[in-house]
Amino acid sequence: MDLLFNAYSTNTDDDEENEKHPPPPFKRAKPELTHTSINFDHRKHISTESSISGRYISKQERALMASAPPQIPNPDPPSSSACSPVQGSILDSSIRKDILSSLRNPKGGGYANSEKKSTALIGHTKAVNALQWSNSHCHLLASCGMDSSINIWNVWSNEQKKARVLNVHTAAVKDIKWCEKGLSLLSCGYDCTSRLIDVEKGIETRVFKEDQVVGVVKFHPNNSNLFLSGGSKGVIRLWDIRTGNVVNQFSRGLGPILDVEFMNDTKQFISSSDESKSNVSANSIIVWDVSRQLPLSNQIYVEAYTCPCIRHHPYDPYFVAQSNGNYIAIFSSKSPFRLNKYKRYESHFVSGFPIKCNFSTDGKKLASASSDGFIYIYNTKSCHLINKIKAYEQACVDVAFHPILSNVIASCSWNGEISVFE
């Protein structure tokens, strides 16, 4: 009973300590100071001391802290460089002269370069999910990542290479696409939105909200006012930027949409989805009719692998699909969209990463990222490996040929690095 009495006694440690060691009396105030000023200074001193982690605070000190006026925060606003999306110039006036000459006179398709060069672009703090060159401002490269940011790079600038930092999303950004003309950018991410951004001003101009995580966006090739979005609930939507409304919706009970790609005639598009929990051969890759909102074929790919990336050849009637079976499959873009069983691109590795691939502008080369950190470049006609570039120690996620300079390729990695190889 004595133990229970002691355990539930109303005397606290503070009371016992105060009884054993009563607090010392306050010192008499100095003649030139008032009693009020002394009390204020004393409370301020206690408030400062109490912020020290692990320090014991008695009842008397807590009472004084409670009666102290709140501390006024620092009125100085954060610096403009920390808030502004503008980090540098997006103009081409400060880029290297050899690059500028080649961009303004693109008939040569490249420029003389006696040795291989690489430019490292440092800015992302987490994995980079996608990157793309601008077709209208070819010195600019856009990237997005798991750190919720979008970076615009003036790659060959002699000054600041990071031109814009756009923090318009509230969660990780999955995909970005430049508008074919002008300085507009489309992005999407884990905050269940797609966003249209004015890169020059560094602001978003329209938000497209959905009920799913948006994993991929794609502008209509012939109408920049329309774009496709695909998300985690397997729903694909065609949006009109002018009104912000959905024009068409494509739904077939699919798994998460991994990629979408328009056919060259733009009357059809291809979708890839993760069907690991259902019949993979039935819905993994589907060709859709845009106007009728109906699938034209869903028995295209019968292998038990998901395909994180779909790309159509710039000119020839076929498209490719990056397979988790560590190869790139080739399909005819004419009905019945048959798989080419005799040719495929295989030397690289996917290993479950969202590895992407891209054709060069002339269609003669196909570059693939790889989970071993290399960039693999294939001849599109023969499917032979023609080059292999060591880029990173961790997985290389995306690659993009420059739209004008055929000997320039950009890449990004799972650890947040971006490199441009010449």
Coordinates of C-alpha atoms in Angstrom, one line a residue, residues 37-400:
S37 CA 12.0 46.1 -17.5
I38 CA 13.7 43.7 -15.1
N39 CA 10.8 41.2 -15.3
F40 CA 10.8 41.4 -19.2
D41 CA 14.6 40.8 -19.4
H42 CA 14.3 37.9 -17.0
R43 CA 11.6 36.2 -18.9
K44 CA 13.5 36.7 -22.2
H45 CA 16.5 35.1 -20.6
I46 CA 14.5 32.1 -19.4
S47 CA 12.8 31.7 -22.8
T48 CA 16.2 31.5 -24.5
E49 CA 17.5 29.0 -22.0
S50 CA 14.4 26.8 -22.2
S51 CA 15.0 26.2 -26.0
I52 CA 18.1 24.1 -25.1
S53 CA 17.2 20.5 -25.7
G54 CA 17.1 18.2 -22.6
R55 CA 17.3 21.1 -20.1
Y56 CA 15.0 20.7 -17.0
I57 CA 12.4 23.4 -16.5
S58 CA 10.8 23.9 -13.1
K59 CA 7.2 25.1 -12.4
Q60 CA 8.3 28.6 -11.7
E61 CA 10.2 28.9 -14.9
R62 CA 7.2 27.5 -16.9
A63 CA 4.9 30.1 -15.3
L64 CA 7.3 32.9 -16.3
M65 CA 7.6 31.6 -19.8
A66 CA 3.8 31.5 -20.2
S67 CA 3.5 35.1 -19.1
A68 CA 6.3 36.3 -21.5
P69 CA 5.2 38.1 -24.7
P70 CA 5.7 36.1 -27.9
Q71 CA 8.9 36.7 -29.7
I72 CA 8.6 38.8 -32.9
P73 CA 10.0 36.8 -35.9
N74 CA 12.6 38.2 -38.2
P75 CA 10.8 40.8 -40.3
D76 CA 13.3 40.5 -43.2
P77 CA 11.7 38.6 -46.1
P78 CA 13.6 35.8 -47.8
S79 CA 15.9 36.8 -50.6
S80 CA 14.4 37.1 -54.1
S81 CA 16.8 34.5 -55.4
A82 CA 15.3 31.9 -53.1
C83 CA 11.7 32.6 -54.1
S84 CA 12.0 33.5 -57.8
P85 CA 11.9 30.8 -60.4
V86 CA 14.2 32.9 -62.6
Q87 CA 17.8 31.7 -62.0
G88 CA 19.5 32.7 -65.2
S89 CA 18.9 33.7 -68.8
I90 CA 16.9 31.5 -71.3
L91 CA 18.3 33.5 -74.3
D92 CA 21.0 32.0 -76.6
S93 CA 23.1 35.1 -76.6
S94 CA 25.5 33.7 -73.9
I95 CA 26.1 30.2 -75.3
R96 CA 29.2 28.8 -76.9
K97 CA 30.0 30.2 -80.3
D98 CA 30.5 26.9 -82.0
I99 CA 27.1 25.6 -80.7
L100 CA 25.3 28.9 -81.6
S101 CA 26.6 28.8 -85.1
S102 CA 25.4 25.2 -85.6
L103 CA 22.0 25.9 -84.1
R104 CA 21.5 28.9 -86.4
N105 CA 22.8 27.0 -89.5
P106 CA 21.5 23.4 -88.9
K107 CA 22.1 22.1 -92.5
G108 CA 25.3 20.5 -91.4
G109 CA 23.5 18.4 -88.7
G110 CA 26.3 18.9 -86.2
Y111 CA 29.5 20.6 -85.6
A112 CA 33.2 19.8 -85.6
N113 CA 34.3 18.4 -82.3
S114 CA 37.8 16.8 -82.1
E115 CA 37.2 15.2 -78.6
K116 CA 34.3 13.9 -76.6
K117 CA 32.8 16.3 -74.1
S118 CA 30.3 16.0 -71.4
T119 CA 28.4 18.7 -69.4
A120 CA 27.1 17.9 -65.9
L121 CA 23.9 19.7 -64.9
I122 CA 23.6 19.8 -61.1
G123 CA 20.3 20.8 -59.5
H124 CA 18.0 17.9 -58.7
T125 CA 18.2 16.3 -55.2
K126 CA 16.4 13.1 -56.1
A127 CA 15.8 10.8 -59.0
V128 CA 15.2 12.5 -62.4
N129 CA 12.2 11.0 -64.1
A130 CA 12.2 12.6 -67.6
L131 CA 14.0 15.2 -69.8
Q132 CA 13.3 16.7 -73.2
W133 CA 14.9 19.2 -75.5
S134 CA 12.9 22.2 -76.8
N135 CA 12.3 22.1 -80.6
S136 CA 11.7 25.8 -80.9
H137 CA 14.5 26.9 -78.5
C138 CA 17.0 24.1 -79.0
H139 CA 19.6 25.4 -76.5
L140 CA 17.1 24.7 -73.7
L141 CA 16.6 21.3 -71.9
A142 CA 13.8 20.6 -69.4
S143 CA 14.0 18.0 -66.6
C144 CA 11.7 16.9 -63.8
G145 CA 12.2 14.6 -60.8
M146 CA 11.1 13.1 -57.5
D147 CA 12.1 16.3 -55.7
S148 CA 8.9 17.9 -57.0
S149 CA 10.8 20.4 -59.2
I150 CA 11.1 21.2 -62.9
N151 CA 14.4 22.6 -64.1
I152 CA 15.1 24.5 -67.3
W153 CA 18.7 24.4 -68.4
N154 CA 20.5 26.7 -70.8
V155 CA 22.9 23.9 -71.5
W156 CA 25.8 25.7 -73.2
S157 CA 25.5 29.1 -71.4
N158 CA 28.8 30.6 -70.4
E159 CA 27.1 32.0 -67.3
Q160 CA 24.3 30.3 -65.2
K161 CA 23.2 27.0 -66.8
K162 CA 20.2 26.6 -64.6
A163 CA 17.8 29.1 -66.1
R164 CA 14.5 28.3 -64.3
V165 CA 13.5 26.3 -61.2
L166 CA 9.7 25.7 -61.3
N167 CA 8.2 24.4 -58.1
V168 CA 4.5 24.4 -59.3
H169 CA 3.8 20.8 -58.2
T170 CA 3.2 19.7 -54.6
A171 CA 4.6 16.2 -55.1
A172 CA 7.0 14.3 -57.4
V173 CA 6.9 15.3 -61.1
K174 CA 6.6 12.3 -63.4
D175 CA 6.7 13.7 -67.0
I176 CA 7.3 16.9 -69.0
K177 CA 6.7 17.8 -72.6
W178 CA 7.6 21.0 -74.4
C179 CA 5.0 22.6 -76.6
E180 CA 6.0 22.4 -80.3
K181 CA 6.1 26.2 -80.6
G182 CA 6.9 28.8 -78.0
L183 CA 8.1 28.6 -74.4
S184 CA 5.2 26.5 -72.9
L185 CA 5.8 23.3 -71.0
L186 CA 3.3 20.6 -69.9
S187 CA 4.0 18.6 -66.7
C188 CA 2.3 16.0 -64.6
G189 CA 2.9 14.2 -61.3
Y190 CA 1.9 12.6 -58.1
D191 CA -0.3 15.5 -57.0
C192 CA -3.0 14.3 -59.4
T193 CA -2.6 17.2 -61.8
S194 CA -1.2 18.2 -65.1
R195 CA 0.0 21.8 -65.4
L196 CA 0.7 24.2 -68.3
I197 CA 3.7 26.5 -67.5
D198 CA 4.9 29.7 -69.1
V199 CA 8.7 29.1 -68.9
E200 CA 9.6 32.7 -69.8
K201 CA 7.7 34.1 -66.8
G202 CA 8.2 31.0 -64.6
I203 CA 4.5 30.7 -63.8
E204 CA 1.7 28.1 -64.3
T205 CA -1.1 29.3 -66.6
R206 CA -3.6 26.4 -66.2
V207 CA -4.1 23.4 -63.9
F208 CA -5.9 20.2 -65.0
K209 CA -7.0 18.2 -61.9
E210 CA -7.7 14.5 -62.0
D211 CA -8.7 11.7 -59.6
Q212 CA -5.5 9.7 -60.2
V213 CA -1.8 10.1 -60.1
V214 CA -0.8 11.4 -63.6
G215 CA 2.2 9.5 -64.9
V216 CA 2.4 10.6 -68.6
V217 CA 1.4 13.5 -70.8
K218 CA 1.7 13.9 -74.6
F219 CA 0.8 16.9 -76.9
H220 CA -1.2 16.2 -80.0
P221 CA 1.4 16.4 -82.9
N222 CA -0.9 18.6 -85.1
N223 CA -2.8 20.6 -82.5
S224 CA -0.9 22.0 -79.5
N225 CA -4.2 22.8 -77.8
L226 CA -4.9 19.1 -77.2
F227 CA -2.9 16.7 -75.1
L228 CA -3.3 13.1 -73.7
S229 CA -2.8 12.2 -70.0
G230 CA -2.6 8.8 -68.5
G231 CA -2.8 7.9 -64.8
S232 CA -2.6 5.3 -62.0
K233 CA -6.3 4.3 -62.4
G234 CA -5.8 3.2 -66.0
V235 CA -7.8 6.2 -67.4
I236 CA -6.5 8.1 -70.4
R237 CA -8.0 11.6 -71.1
L238 CA -7.8 13.9 -74.0
W239 CA -7.8 17.5 -72.8
D240 CA -8.4 20.9 -74.5
I241 CA -6.0 23.5 -73.1
R242 CA -8.2 26.4 -74.1
T243 CA -11.2 25.3 -72.0
G244 CA -9.4 23.1 -69.4
N245 CA -12.0 20.4 -70.1
V246 CA -11.8 16.7 -71.1
V247 CA -12.7 16.2 -74.8
N248 CA -12.5 12.4 -74.8
Q249 CA -11.9 9.7 -72.2
F250 CA -10.5 6.2 -72.9
S251 CA -11.1 3.6 -70.2
R252 CA -11.0 -0.2 -70.3
G253 CA -10.3 -1.2 -66.7
L254 CA -6.6 -1.0 -67.2
G255 CA -3.8 -0.9 -64.7
P256 CA -1.6 2.2 -64.3
I257 CA -0.8 3.8 -67.6
L258 CA 2.9 3.8 -68.3
D259 CA 3.2 5.6 -71.6
V260 CA 1.1 7.0 -74.5
E261 CA 2.3 7.7 -78.1
F262 CA 0.5 9.1 -81.1
M263 CA 0.8 7.3 -84.5
N264 CA 2.2 9.4 -87.3
D265 CA -1.3 9.9 -88.8
T266 CA -2.5 11.2 -85.4
K267 CA -5.8 9.3 -85.8
Q268 CA -4.6 6.6 -83.5
F269 CA -2.5 6.4 -80.4
I270 CA -0.8 3.6 -78.5
S271 CA -0.9 3.0 -74.7
S272 CA 1.1 0.9 -72.4
S273 CA -0.2 -0.2 -69.0
D274 CA 0.9 -2.3 -66.1
E275 CA -1.2 -5.4 -66.1
S276 CA 0.7 -7.5 -63.6
K277 CA -2.4 -8.3 -61.7
S278 CA -4.5 -9.4 -64.6
N279 CA -4.2 -10.9 -68.1
V280 CA -1.0 -9.3 -69.3
S281 CA -1.4 -10.4 -72.9
A282 CA -4.9 -8.8 -73.2
N283 CA -4.2 -5.2 -72.3
S284 CA -0.5 -4.5 -72.0
I285 CA -0.3 -2.6 -75.3
I286 CA -3.4 -1.2 -76.9
V287 CA -3.9 0.8 -80.1
W288 CA -6.8 3.3 -79.8
D289 CA -9.0 5.2 -82.3
V290 CA -8.9 8.8 -81.1
S291 CA -12.3 9.9 -82.5
R292 CA -14.3 6.8 -81.6
Q293 CA -12.6 6.2 -78.2
L294 CA -12.4 2.5 -78.9
P295 CA -9.4 0.1 -78.9
L296 CA -8.5 -1.2 -82.3
S297 CA -6.3 -4.0 -81.0
N298 CA -5.4 -5.3 -77.6
Q299 CA -3.6 -8.6 -78.6
I300 CA -0.4 -6.9 -79.7
Y301 CA 2.1 -8.0 -77.1
V302 CA 1.7 -11.4 -75.5
E303 CA 4.9 -11.6 -73.4
A304 CA 4.6 -11.4 -69.6
Y305 CA 6.5 -8.1 -69.4
T306 CA 5.4 -4.6 -68.9
C307 CA 6.6 -1.9 -71.2
P308 CA 7.5 1.4 -69.5
C309 CA 8.1 3.3 -72.8
I310 CA 6.5 3.5 -76.3
R311 CA 8.1 5.4 -79.2
H312 CA 7.0 5.7 -82.8
H313 CA 9.6 6.0 -85.6
P314 CA 9.7 9.5 -87.0
Y315 CA 9.0 8.4 -90.6
D316 CA 8.7 4.6 -91.0
P317 CA 5.5 2.7 -90.2
Y318 CA 6.5 1.0 -87.0
F319 CA 6.8 1.7 -83.3
V320 CA 9.0 0.2 -80.5
A321 CA 8.2 -0.8 -76.9
Q322 CA 10.8 -0.9 -74.1
S323 CA 10.2 -4.2 -72.4
N324 CA 11.1 -5.3 -68.9
G325 CA 12.5 -8.4 -70.5
N326 CA 15.7 -6.4 -71.2
Y327 CA 15.0 -5.7 -74.9
I328 CA 13.1 -3.3 -77.2
A329 CA 10.3 -4.9 -79.2
I330 CA 9.3 -3.8 -82.7
F331 CA 5.7 -3.6 -83.9
S332 CA 4.1 -2.6 -87.2
S333 CA 1.9 0.5 -87.0
K334 CA -0.4 -0.9 -89.6
S335 CA -3.3 -3.2 -88.6
P336 CA -3.1 -5.8 -87.2
F337 CA 0.0 -4.2 -85.5
R338 CA 2.1 -7.4 -85.5
L339 CA 5.2 -7.9 -83.4
N340 CA 8.4 -8.4 -85.4
K341 CA 9.6 -11.8 -84.2
Y342 CA 12.9 -11.7 -86.1
K343 CA 14.3 -8.3 -85.0
R344 CA 14.7 -6.5 -81.7
Y345 CA 17.2 -4.3 -79.9
E346 CA 18.9 -6.1 -77.0
S347 CA 22.1 -5.4 -75.1
H348 CA 20.9 -3.0 -72.4
F349 CA 19.1 -3.7 -69.1
V350 CA 15.8 -2.6 -67.7
S351 CA 15.6 -4.6 -64.4
G352 CA 12.3 -3.0 -63.2
F353 CA 13.3 0.6 -63.6
P354 CA 11.2 3.0 -65.8
I355 CA 13.8 2.9 -68.5
K356 CA 13.1 5.0 -71.6
C357 CA 14.3 5.1 -75.2
N358 CA 14.2 7.7 -78.0
F359 CA 14.8 7.9 -81.8
S360 CA 17.2 10.4 -83.3
T361 CA 15.5 13.2 -85.4
D362 CA 16.6 11.5 -88.6
G363 CA 15.4 8.1 -87.4
K364 CA 18.7 6.4 -88.1
K365 CA 19.6 5.7 -84.4
L366 CA 17.7 4.5 -81.4
A367 CA 19.2 5.3 -77.9
S368 CA 18.1 3.5 -74.8
A369 CA 18.9 4.2 -71.1
S370 CA 19.9 1.2 -69.0
S371 CA 19.8 0.1 -65.4
D372 CA 23.6 -0.5 -65.5
G373 CA 24.3 3.2 -65.9
F374 CA 25.2 3.1 -69.6
I375 CA 23.6 4.6 -72.7
Y376 CA 23.1 2.1 -75.6
I377 CA 22.8 3.4 -79.1
Y378 CA 21.5 1.1 -81.9
N379 CA 21.3 1.3 -85.6
T380 CA 17.5 1.3 -86.3
K381 CA 17.7 -0.8 -89.5
S382 CA 20.1 -3.5 -88.5
C383 CA 19.4 -3.4 -84.7
H384 CA 23.1 -3.6 -84.1
L385 CA 24.7 -1.8 -81.2
I386 CA 26.9 1.0 -82.5
N387 CA 27.9 2.8 -79.3
K388 CA 27.9 2.4 -75.6
I389 CA 28.5 5.3 -73.2
K390 CA 29.2 5.0 -69.5
A391 CA 27.1 7.7 -67.9
Y392 CA 26.4 6.9 -64.3
E393 CA 27.1 4.6 -61.4
Q394 CA 23.4 4.1 -60.8
A395 CA 20.6 3.5 -63.3
C396 CA 20.3 5.7 -66.4
V397 CA 16.6 6.5 -66.7
D398 CA 16.0 8.6 -69.8
V399 CA 17.9 9.7 -72.9
A400 CA 17.1 12.4 -75.6

